[in-house]
Tab-separated table of C-alpha atoms and ligand atoms in Angstrom:
chain	number	residue	atom	x	y	z
A	1	MET	CA	0.000	0.000	0.000
A	2	SER	CA	1.932	3.030	-1.185
A	3	LYS	CA	-0.502	5.877	-0.483
A	4	LYS	CA	-0.232	7.429	2.969
A	5	LEU	CA	-3.761	7.814	4.248
A	6	THR	CA	-5.120	10.099	6.910
A	7	VAL	CA	-8.475	8.862	8.137
A	8	ALA	CA	-11.009	10.671	10.335
A	9	VAL	CA	-13.863	9.256	12.377
A	10	VAL	CA	-16.566	11.881	12.869
A	11	GLY	CA	-18.814	11.138	15.852
A	12	ALA	CA	-15.935	9.276	17.503
A	13	THR	CA	-17.420	9.490	21.001
A	14	GLY	CA	-20.685	7.783	19.999
A	15	ALA	CA	-21.613	4.101	20.136
A	16	VAL	CA	-20.952	3.570	16.415
A	17	GLY	CA	-17.987	5.949	16.221
A	18	ARG	CA	-16.146	4.018	18.935
A	19	GLU	CA	-16.829	0.782	17.105
A	20	MET	CA	-15.531	2.355	13.890
A	21	LEU	CA	-12.239	3.084	15.634
A	22	ASN	CA	-12.118	-0.490	16.983
A	23	THR	CA	-12.835	-1.882	13.539
A	24	LEU	CA	-10.219	0.258	11.771
A	25	GLU	CA	-7.684	-0.912	14.327
A	26	ALA	CA	-8.721	-4.565	14.396
A	27	ARG	CA	-8.705	-4.876	10.593
A	28	LYS	CA	-5.387	-3.004	10.341
A	29	PHE	CA	-6.770	-0.412	7.967
A	30	PRO	CA	-3.638	1.091	6.411
A	31	ALA	CA	-3.921	4.618	7.802
A	32	THR	CA	-0.802	6.534	8.721
A	33	GLN	CA	-2.883	8.794	10.921
A	34	VAL	CA	-6.345	8.424	12.467
A	35	ARG	CA	-8.114	11.502	13.850
A	36	ALA	CA	-11.218	11.576	16.042
A	37	PHE	CA	-13.860	14.304	15.775
A	38	ALA	CA	-17.014	15.054	17.754
A	39	SER	CA	-18.893	18.142	18.924
A	40	ALA	CA	-17.373	20.974	20.937
A	41	ARG	CA	-18.789	19.242	24.045
A	42	SER	CA	-16.239	16.426	23.715
A	43	ALA	CA	-13.256	18.330	22.347
A	44	GLY	CA	-10.149	17.466	24.370
A	45	SER	CA	-11.557	14.202	25.757
A	46	LYS	CA	-9.963	10.897	24.764
A	47	VAL	CA	-11.229	7.823	22.947
A	48	PRO	CA	-9.473	4.454	22.804
A	49	PHE	CA	-7.775	3.374	19.583
A	50	GLY	CA	-6.131	0.000	20.063
A	51	GLU	CA	-3.517	0.350	22.779
A	52	ARG	CA	-3.484	4.102	22.323
A	53	GLU	CA	-5.881	6.960	22.907
A	54	LEU	CA	-6.860	9.676	20.487
A	55	VAL	CA	-7.634	13.204	21.597
A	56	VAL	CA	-11.046	14.222	20.296
A	57	GLU	CA	-11.045	17.321	18.113
A	58	GLU	CA	-13.969	19.650	17.551
A	59	LEU	CA	-15.643	19.197	14.180
A	60	LYS	CA	-15.560	22.370	12.095
A	61	GLU	CA	-16.146	22.986	8.425
A	62	ASP	CA	-12.469	23.656	7.712
A	63	VAL	CA	-10.896	20.637	9.429
A	64	PHE	CA	-10.817	18.327	6.391
A	65	ALA	CA	-7.739	19.655	4.572
A	66	GLY	CA	-5.181	16.838	4.494
A	67	ILE	CA	-7.728	14.158	5.434
A	68	ASP	CA	-8.200	11.543	2.700
A	69	LEU	CA	-11.178	9.663	4.095
A	70	ALA	CA	-13.751	10.514	6.773
A	71	ILE	CA	-16.172	8.009	8.216
A	72	PHE	CA	-19.140	9.825	9.703
A	73	SER	CA	-21.545	8.621	12.358
A	74	ALA	CA	-22.721	11.832	13.951
A	75	GLY	CA	-26.358	12.053	12.870
A	76	GLY	CA	-28.063	13.358	9.745
A	77	GLY	CA	-27.875	17.065	10.593
A	78	THR	CA	-24.122	16.981	11.192
A	79	SER	CA	-23.575	15.018	8.025
A	80	THR	CA	-25.740	17.314	5.909
A	81	GLN	CA	-23.763	20.293	7.135
A	82	PHE	CA	-20.207	18.939	7.149
A	83	SER	CA	-19.922	16.247	4.433
A	84	PRO	CA	-20.028	18.757	1.537
A	85	HIS	CA	-17.127	20.635	3.137
A	86	ALA	CA	-15.196	17.387	3.491
A	87	ALA	CA	-15.748	16.547	-0.192
A	88	HIS	CA	-14.811	20.119	-1.107
A	89	ALA	CA	-11.472	19.614	0.668
A	90	GLY	CA	-10.890	16.427	-1.352
A	91	CYS	CA	-11.830	14.092	1.499
A	92	VAL	CA	-14.012	11.089	0.600
A	93	VAL	CA	-16.903	10.609	3.032
A	94	VAL	CA	-18.484	7.318	4.069
A	95	ASP	CA	-21.596	8.398	5.941
A	96	ASN	CA	-23.610	6.276	8.324
A	97	SER	CA	-26.563	8.648	8.672
A	98	ALA	CA	-29.694	8.742	6.524
A	99	ALA	CA	-28.750	12.162	5.112
A	100	TRP	CA	-27.378	11.023	1.733
A	101	ARG	CA	-28.787	7.530	1.282
A	102	MET	CA	-31.454	8.341	-1.261
A	103	ASP	CA	-29.449	11.105	-2.983
A	104	GLU	CA	-28.871	10.064	-6.588
A	105	ARG	CA	-25.306	11.349	-6.477
A	106	CYS	CA	-24.419	9.009	-3.608
A	107	PRO	CA	-23.941	5.264	-3.932
A	108	LEU	CA	-25.590	3.239	-1.159
A	109	VAL	CA	-23.313	0.289	-0.637
A	110	VAL	CA	-23.079	-3.078	1.070
A	111	PRO	CA	-19.772	-4.529	-0.177
A	112	GLU	CA	-21.094	-8.117	-0.367
A	113	VAL	CA	-24.024	-6.948	-2.508
A	114	ASN	CA	-23.223	-3.975	-4.760
A	115	PRO	CA	-19.521	-2.993	-4.565
A	116	GLN	CA	-19.684	-1.935	-8.238
A	117	ALA	CA	-21.822	1.081	-7.241
A	118	LEU	CA	-18.718	2.643	-5.654
A	119	GLU	CA	-17.198	3.252	-9.062
A	120	ARG	CA	-19.480	6.213	-9.743
A	121	HIS	CA	-19.033	7.896	-6.377
A	122	GLN	CA	-18.613	11.663	-6.336
A	123	GLY	CA	-17.203	12.121	-2.853
A	124	ILE	CA	-19.971	10.964	-0.513
A	125	ILE	CA	-20.900	7.303	-0.107
A	126	ALA	CA	-23.824	6.287	2.092
A	127	ASN	CA	-23.837	3.379	4.518
A	128	PRO	CA	-27.340	1.865	4.582
A	129	ASN	CA	-29.626	1.529	7.577
A	130	CYS	CA	-28.574	-1.256	9.965
A	131	SER	CA	-31.724	-3.329	9.397
A	132	THR	CA	-31.382	-3.038	5.632
A	133	ILE	CA	-27.718	-4.095	5.625
A	134	GLN	CA	-28.217	-7.415	7.393
A	135	MET	CA	-31.288	-8.240	5.317
A	136	VAL	CA	-29.741	-7.557	1.892
A	137	VAL	CA	-26.597	-9.562	2.688
A	138	ALA	CA	-28.841	-12.606	3.142
A	139	LEU	CA	-31.165	-11.750	0.232
A	140	LYS	CA	-28.347	-11.368	-2.305
A	141	PRO	CA	-27.691	-15.073	-3.060
A	142	LEU	CA	-31.440	-15.772	-3.222
A	143	HIS	CA	-32.033	-12.882	-5.611
A	144	ASP	CA	-29.164	-14.037	-7.837
A	145	ALA	CA	-30.549	-17.575	-7.933
A	146	GLY	CA	-34.304	-17.080	-8.053
A	147	THR	CA	-35.132	-13.357	-8.558
A	148	ILE	CA	-36.904	-11.993	-5.513
A	149	THR	CA	-40.308	-10.466	-6.218
A	150	ARG	CA	-41.507	-9.654	-2.692
A	151	VAL	CA	-40.133	-9.410	0.855
A	152	VAL	CA	-42.161	-9.134	4.056
A	153	VAL	CA	-39.967	-8.266	7.027
A	154	SER	CA	-40.594	-7.694	10.736
A	155	THR	CA	-37.691	-6.453	12.822
A	156	TYR	CA	-36.762	-6.740	16.492
A	157	GLN	CA	-34.212	-3.963	16.924
A	158	ALA	CA	-31.757	-3.318	19.745
A	159	VAL	CA	-31.547	-0.021	21.618
A	160	SER	CA	-27.929	0.566	20.498
A	161	GLY	CA	-29.472	1.457	17.124
A	162	THR	CA	-30.514	4.715	18.796
A	163	GLY	CA	-26.913	5.343	19.861
A	164	GLN	CA	-25.382	5.690	23.289
A	165	LYS	CA	-28.525	7.379	24.608
A	166	GLY	CA	-30.642	4.330	23.754
A	167	ILE	CA	-28.273	2.042	25.649
A	168	GLU	CA	-28.369	4.360	28.655
A	169	GLU	CA	-32.185	4.580	28.594
A	170	LEU	CA	-32.635	0.801	28.794
A	171	GLU	CA	-29.987	0.479	31.519
A	172	ARG	CA	-31.512	3.268	33.577
A	173	GLN	CA	-35.082	2.011	33.224
A	174	VAL	CA	-34.145	-1.541	34.240
A	175	ARG	CA	-32.341	-0.189	37.293
A	176	ASP	CA	-35.301	2.081	38.151
A	177	LEU	CA	-37.828	-0.722	37.856
A	178	PHE	CA	-35.814	-3.054	40.070
A	179	SER	CA	-35.474	-0.228	42.606
A	180	MET	CA	-39.252	0.385	42.644
A	181	ARG	CA	-38.774	3.776	40.993
A	182	GLU	CA	-40.977	5.040	38.168
A	183	PRO	CA	-38.782	4.887	35.035
A	184	GLU	CA	-38.497	8.071	33.038
A	185	ASN	CA	-38.885	8.039	29.229
A	186	ARG	CA	-36.207	10.376	27.898
A	187	VAL	CA	-35.396	8.807	24.541
A	188	TYR	CA	-38.375	6.676	23.513
A	189	PRO	CA	-42.023	7.769	23.749
A	190	PHE	CA	-42.817	4.819	26.036
A	191	ARG	CA	-40.905	2.573	28.396
A	192	ILE	CA	-38.491	0.274	26.546
A	193	ALA	CA	-37.556	-1.895	29.545
A	194	PHE	CA	-39.663	-5.107	29.459
A	195	ASN	CA	-41.658	-3.734	26.535
A	196	VAL	CA	-41.792	-3.761	22.727
A	197	LEU	CA	-42.329	-0.541	20.745
A	198	PRO	CA	-43.736	-0.884	17.214
A	199	HIS	CA	-42.341	2.545	16.433
A	200	ILE	CA	-38.827	3.439	15.198
A	201	ASP	CA	-38.119	6.929	13.860
A	202	ILE	CA	-41.032	9.192	12.925
A	203	PHE	CA	-44.409	8.301	11.420
A	204	LEU	CA	-44.950	9.288	7.775
A	205	ASP	CA	-48.123	10.214	5.876
A	206	ASN	CA	-48.709	6.595	4.847
A	207	ASP	CA	-48.690	5.510	8.541
A	208	TYR	CA	-45.448	3.577	8.103
A	209	THR	CA	-42.465	4.758	10.107
A	210	LYS	CA	-39.430	6.297	8.445
A	211	GLU	CA	-37.399	3.257	9.545
A	212	GLU	CA	-39.830	0.961	7.722
A	213	MET	CA	-39.698	3.035	4.541
A	214	LYS	CA	-35.891	3.101	4.746
A	215	MET	CA	-35.951	-0.687	4.494
A	216	VAL	CA	-38.262	-0.492	1.480
A	217	ASN	CA	-36.448	2.235	-0.451
A	218	GLU	CA	-32.879	1.294	0.431
A	219	THR	CA	-33.379	-2.353	-0.597
A	220	VAL	CA	-34.583	-1.249	-4.038
A	221	LYS	CA	-31.654	1.160	-4.432
A	222	ILE	CA	-29.016	-1.371	-3.324
A	223	PHE	CA	-30.279	-4.092	-5.682
A	224	ASP	CA	-30.941	-1.423	-8.319
A	225	ASP	CA	-34.189	-3.251	-8.966
A	226	PRO	CA	-37.530	-1.454	-8.499
A	227	SER	CA	-39.390	-4.701	-9.189
A	228	ILE	CA	-38.531	-6.006	-5.685
A	229	ARG	CA	-41.539	-5.181	-3.505
A	230	VAL	CA	-40.756	-4.803	0.200
A	231	THR	CA	-43.025	-4.230	3.183
A	232	ALA	CA	-41.693	-3.801	6.708
A	233	THR	CA	-42.765	-3.532	10.334
A	234	CYS	CA	-39.992	-2.328	12.642
A	235	ALA	CA	-40.080	-2.787	16.409
A	236	ARG	CA	-37.688	-1.754	19.172
A	237	VAL	CA	-37.043	-4.447	21.763
A	238	PRO	CA	-35.234	-4.326	25.128
A	239	VAL	CA	-31.999	-5.807	23.783
A	240	PHE	CA	-28.690	-3.932	23.938
A	241	TYR	CA	-26.894	-5.218	20.826
A	242	GLY	CA	-28.109	-7.211	17.808
A	243	HIS	CA	-31.090	-6.777	15.517
A	244	ALA	CA	-33.245	-9.801	14.651
A	245	GLU	CA	-35.509	-10.011	11.608
A	246	SER	CA	-38.214	-12.391	10.503
A	247	VAL	CA	-38.008	-12.296	6.707
A	248	ASN	CA	-40.466	-13.847	4.248
A	249	VAL	CA	-39.182	-13.962	0.673
A	250	GLN	CA	-41.050	-14.748	-2.544
A	251	THR	CA	-39.067	-15.605	-5.663
A	252	GLU	CA	-39.867	-16.034	-9.353
A	253	LYS	CA	-38.013	-19.338	-9.454
A	254	LYS	CA	-38.569	-21.963	-6.773
A	255	ILE	CA	-35.756	-22.216	-4.199
A	256	THR	CA	-36.084	-25.067	-1.727
A	257	ALA	CA	-35.052	-24.633	1.897
A	258	LYS	CA	-32.200	-27.049	1.287
A	259	GLN	CA	-30.970	-25.054	-1.715
A	260	ALA	CA	-31.295	-21.803	0.241
A	261	ARG	CA	-29.231	-23.267	3.071
A	262	ILE	CA	-26.455	-24.224	0.637
A	263	MET	CA	-26.533	-20.873	-1.196
A	264	LEU	CA	-26.492	-18.919	2.037
A	265	SER	CA	-23.660	-20.960	3.511
A	266	GLN	CA	-21.549	-20.081	0.456
A	267	ALA	CA	-22.478	-16.385	0.434
A	268	PRO	CA	-19.892	-13.841	1.599
A	269	GLY	CA	-20.600	-12.341	5.004
A	270	VAL	CA	-23.259	-14.930	5.891
A	271	MET	CA	-23.089	-17.623	8.557
A	272	VAL	CA	-25.854	-20.215	8.433
A	273	TYR	CA	-26.739	-21.278	11.955
A	274	ASP	CA	-29.702	-23.496	11.464
A	275	ASN	CA	-30.519	-26.821	13.005
A	276	PRO	CA	-33.906	-26.845	14.725
A	277	ARG	CA	-33.402	-30.337	16.140
A	278	GLU	CA	-30.316	-29.164	18.004
A	279	LYS	CA	-31.980	-25.850	18.970
A	280	MET	CA	-29.546	-24.034	16.691
A	281	TYR	CA	-30.798	-20.623	15.645
A	282	PRO	CA	-29.142	-17.210	15.930
A	283	MET	CA	-30.011	-14.858	18.802
A	284	PRO	CA	-28.828	-11.323	19.583
A	285	ALA	CA	-27.448	-12.217	23.019
A	286	TYR	CA	-25.094	-14.763	21.486
A	287	ILE	CA	-23.892	-12.980	18.352
A	288	ALA	CA	-23.151	-9.496	19.732
A	289	GLY	CA	-19.593	-8.574	18.849
A	290	GLU	CA	-19.465	-10.881	15.818
A	291	ASP	CA	-19.008	-9.813	12.192
A	292	PRO	CA	-21.241	-12.122	10.095
A	293	VAL	CA	-24.919	-11.933	9.325
A	294	PHE	CA	-26.379	-15.063	10.924
A	295	VAL	CA	-29.264	-16.873	9.252
A	296	GLY	CA	-31.380	-19.590	10.794
A	297	ARG	CA	-34.943	-20.982	10.812
A	298	ILE	CA	-34.704	-21.412	7.026
A	299	ARG	CA	-37.898	-23.083	5.849
A	300	GLU	CA	-40.314	-23.083	2.953
A	301	ASP	CA	-43.417	-20.934	3.289
A	302	GLU	CA	-46.146	-23.503	2.801
A	303	SER	CA	-48.823	-20.840	2.239
A	304	ILE	CA	-47.443	-19.665	-1.130
A	305	GLU	CA	-45.865	-21.091	-4.297
A	306	ASN	CA	-42.220	-19.958	-4.118
A	307	GLY	CA	-41.712	-18.700	-0.596
A	308	LEU	CA	-39.073	-18.950	2.106
A	309	ASN	CA	-38.946	-17.861	5.717
A	310	MET	CA	-35.708	-16.936	7.496
A	311	TRP	CA	-34.570	-15.495	10.794
A	312	ILE	CA	-31.693	-13.069	10.277
A	313	VAL	CA	-29.601	-11.713	13.154
A	314	ALA	CA	-26.558	-9.430	13.135
A	315	ASP	CA	-24.742	-7.045	15.427
A	316	ASN	CA	-26.296	-3.743	14.388
A	317	VAL	CA	-23.350	-1.674	15.585
A	318	ARG	CA	-20.833	-3.854	13.706
A	319	LYS	CA	-22.132	-5.194	10.370
A	320	GLY	CA	-25.113	-2.848	10.643
A	321	ALA	CA	-22.882	0.217	10.905
A	322	ALA	CA	-19.155	0.329	11.737
A	323	LEU	CA	-17.967	-2.809	9.965
A	324	ASN	CA	-19.925	-2.091	6.789
A	325	ALA	CA	-18.506	1.446	6.694
A	326	VAL	CA	-14.933	0.180	7.133
A	327	GLN	CA	-15.524	-2.508	4.482
A	328	ILE	CA	-16.621	0.278	2.118
A	329	ALA	CA	-13.380	2.108	2.914
A	330	GLU	CA	-11.382	-1.072	2.214
A	331	GLU	CA	-13.189	-1.545	-1.093
A	332	LEU	CA	-12.510	2.084	-2.075
A	333	LEU	CA	-8.840	1.534	-1.343
A	334	LYS	CA	-8.760	-1.724	-3.301
A	335	LYS	CA	-10.396	-0.033	-6.286
A	336	ASP	CA	-8.155	3.048	-5.966
A	337	LEU	CA	-11.221	5.253	-5.473
A	338	ILE	CA	-10.138	7.365	-2.498
A	339	ARG	CA	-10.347	10.628	-4.415
A	340	VAL	CA	-13.013	13.238	-5.111
A	341	PRO	CA	-13.517	13.779	-8.857
A	342	ASP	CA	-15.328	17.136	-8.614
A	343	ARG	CA	-15.013	18.928	-5.302
A	344	ASP	CA	-17.978	21.261	-5.770
A	345	VAL	CA	-20.772	18.770	-6.482
A	346	PHE	CA	-22.269	18.881	-2.993
A	347	LEU	CA	-21.652	22.538	-2.197
A	348	SER	CA	-23.604	23.939	-5.136
B	401	LIG	P1	-20.638	14.352	21.242
B	401	LIG	O1	-20.310	13.157	22.088
B	401	LIG	O2	-19.597	15.432	21.348
B	401	LIG	O3	-22.038	14.837	21.396
B	401	LIG	P2	-24.531	8.536	19.346
B	401	LIG	O4	-25.185	8.181	18.035
B	401	LIG	O5	-23.977	7.366	20.081
B	401	LIG	O6	-25.424	9.406	20.198
B	401	LIG	O7	-23.267	9.446	18.951
B	401	LIG	C1	-23.374	10.615	18.202
B	401	LIG	C2	-21.995	11.130	17.856
B	401	LIG	O8	-22.140	12.273	17.027
B	401	LIG	C3	-21.209	11.585	19.087
B	401	LIG	O9	-19.837	11.324	18.868
B	401	LIG	C4	-21.473	13.081	19.082
B	401	LIG	O10	-20.470	13.847	19.710
B	401	LIG	C5	-21.442	13.365	17.600
B	401	LIG	N1	-22.101	14.632	17.286
B	401	LIG	C6	-23.383	14.984	17.535
B	401	LIG	N2	-23.612	16.263	17.110
B	401	LIG	C7	-22.442	16.703	16.580
B	401	LIG	C8	-22.036	17.916	15.975
B	401	LIG	N3	-22.858	18.955	15.810
B	401	LIG	N4	-20.747	18.018	15.566
B	401	LIG	C9	-19.900	16.980	15.706
B	401	LIG	N5	-20.220	15.800	16.262
B	401	LIG	C10	-21.492	15.650	16.692
């Protein structure tokens, strides 16, 4: 690797930002320098980076000179404001927020599914929603083999998807309830401890939530195939790490459960964990901290012609966010795409 790369993590004090630093370090991403940015509130504090610590710098519009690649996980507003300035300074952005995902100028990439989309990037690349990422990794081999026509998904999503504040809310409410105190709802509209909320992100005019429509629209964009029909119900569950999804898939061509099991076990990024007789099925509590997308409960849907049911579980902070973003960075490096072709595209 000849190029000397300076890499920034923006939102480095957050749940995903910290995991991005861990992932860069663990995968030995070839950066000569790694810099950590967050808001003015955290400037001067330290975040771990392998054996070392990085001093957090305040994010400002003019900090990107000399930075080759910035991985953002600091929320949509921060990304909308700062990513264009990064691109203007010649810094390629991989952004974990929803700000750029549906922007036509920005590829939306899961490296196991559509790495080719990176080739037309203009400076900002979007990392999909955590629930979408784990689902499309498992759908990819089935779509290639049998052409998916429809997907019905229900999610069971961990509180870490809301960031550090979601983790703290569940912790605090559990402690309050066990101490006979009335738990306070600061982050979610209702109690999350010992409850299930069928409500993630805001409600839209069609009565779906934004999270549900992200799964619909992002899946179509990633597969570049508007003929895939997707419908989703997203729920928040009192789990710290790991999203689970019940996914029903309909294909043009029949795929048996046995064939699906073989295809999935050969697919990159997928780990089939499926043996009902041995009580083998993936669960969030047991896969947190792991990289693959785990698939179990693979079975034919006996109510329709060409249908399959699956249970898909992945660590939402890793493959659902930090790992996917770092894999995008690795793919950009491999394809020699860490450069901004036109620095003014996003400022105008
Ligand atoms: P800070 O800790 O200084 O608020 P999470 O998703 O876990 O809540 O993390 C959000 C991340 O985004 C944190 O690192 C947070 O930094 C960062 N962040 C939020 N707002 C800004 C902002 N305006 N400028 C820079 N970083 C921000």
